[in-house]
Amino acid sequence: MQAKTLTWLFVGIVIGLVAGYAASLPIQNSLQAKIASLEEKLSPKYVEKIKARGKLIVGTSADWPPFEYVDKEGNFAGIDIEIAKKIAEALGVELEIKDMKFAALIEALRNGQIDMILADMTPTAEREQLVDFSIPYYFSKGNAVVTTKDRLNEFREVDDLKGRNIGVQLGTIQEEWAKENLGDKASIVSYDHVYPEMIMALKRGDIDVMVVGDIIASVIIEKDPDLAIAFYAGGTRIGAAVAVPQGAEDLKYVVNSVLEKMLETGEMEQIFKEEIAKWLGAGS
Ligand code: ARG
């Protein structure tokens, strides 16, 4: 009698357990799906996505030699393009360059049109709110104030820029510097592109000076004997880094590995030298 009761009790428990488990299955499944989507949000798989696509899409603003420009054959060329090739190679995929105005790059990265930015972009606190940056791959002397050679004596320091027309590229740290330091004392004219727009404006006399990065200034004046660097002002020591989407840790890891290797082996220095020489020799 007692054994029978026990048996029934046992059977009852087993049935209860099986039924309970079966009833909890949908909950478990939906829970698992939720965890998966949460994981995806916490560490999205950027590298996997790029590999599956078979192509790395890099955004740039190809008006800033020797970092990025369009060569005479119509191809994208320059230091950043060479670095981009190395990153694509490390990922084992093709490279596609998307050219746009500098001021549009961060938005394009944030809405997924491009995988990363290589545009001699300087990491700033403001930009860090919107994108993540790799380690820096170049250090800078700061901003260069460029004018025409015949007017070199007129411009020796920031004060000399008061009341003048100052050209900058839209969305750059040079624009920010000019607005902060001379916004109410001079007229700041922002251009979408440095090449050819802003250079032509300077040569025509529409603007008295233009404020650009140190390396682009140094190659511009070599190539164009009518132009000269008046002085350096503002800017940051950290020149440029690669921008990736916020939280794209997997992609940042690949980019940093490539950059570290290039910096350590001297390959980066070599690329800077070669690309500067190439652009200077390109005669356009
Ligand atoms: N380094 C400056 C900045 O980050 C200017 C970069 C402009 N780059 C370009 N490709 N036009 O604001």
mmCIF file of N, CA and C in Angstrom, residues 21-31:
data_model
loop_
_atom_site.group_PDB
_atom_site.id
_atom_site.type_symbol
_atom_site.label_atom_id
_atom_site.label_comp_id
_atom_site.label_asym_id
_atom_site.label_seq_id
_atom_site.Cartn_x
_atom_site.Cartn_y
_atom_site.Cartn_z
ATOM 1 N N TYR A 21 8.746 21.760 -17.429
ATOM 2 C CA TYR A 21 9.875 22.034 -18.316
ATOM 3 C C TYR A 21 9.383 22.441 -19.709
ATOM 4 N N ALA A 22 8.376 21.614 -20.173
ATOM 5 C CA ALA A 22 7.835 21.896 -21.510
ATOM 6 C C ALA A 22 7.228 23.295 -21.552
ATOM 7 N N ALA A 23 6.523 23.648 -20.484
ATOM 8 C CA ALA A 23 5.868 24.956 -20.450
ATOM 9 C C ALA A 23 6.909 26.085 -20.428
ATOM 10 N N SER A 24 8.070 25.829 -19.848
ATOM 11 C CA SER A 24 9.075 26.890 -19.719
ATOM 12 C C SER A 24 9.924 27.052 -20.978
ATOM 13 N N LEU A 25 9.788 26.096 -21.912
ATOM 14 C CA LEU A 25 10.635 26.157 -23.122
ATOM 15 C C LEU A 25 10.520 27.467 -23.906
ATOM 16 N N PRO A 26 9.268 27.895 -24.201
ATOM 17 C CA PRO A 26 9.186 29.153 -24.957
ATOM 18 C C PRO A 26 9.853 30.315 -24.209
ATOM 19 N N ILE A 27 9.672 30.322 -22.882
ATOM 20 C CA ILE A 27 10.272 31.408 -22.092
ATOM 21 C C ILE A 27 11.789 31.340 -22.228
ATOM 22 N N GLN A 28 12.306 30.092 -22.119
ATOM 23 C CA GLN A 28 13.762 29.925 -22.236
ATOM 24 C C GLN A 28 14.274 30.406 -23.590
ATOM 25 N N ASN A 29 13.513 30.005 -24.620
ATOM 26 C CA ASN A 29 13.951 30.410 -25.968
ATOM 27 C C ASN A 29 13.974 31.919 -26.124
ATOM 28 N N SER A 30 12.937 32.567 -25.631
ATOM 29 C CA SER A 30 12.891 34.016 -25.815
ATOM 30 C C SER A 30 13.964 34.679 -24.949
ATOM 31 N N LEU A 31 14.246 34.035 -23.816
ATOM 32 C CA LEU A 31 15.300 34.569 -22.954
ATOM 33 C C LEU A 31 16.656 34.481 -23.655
#
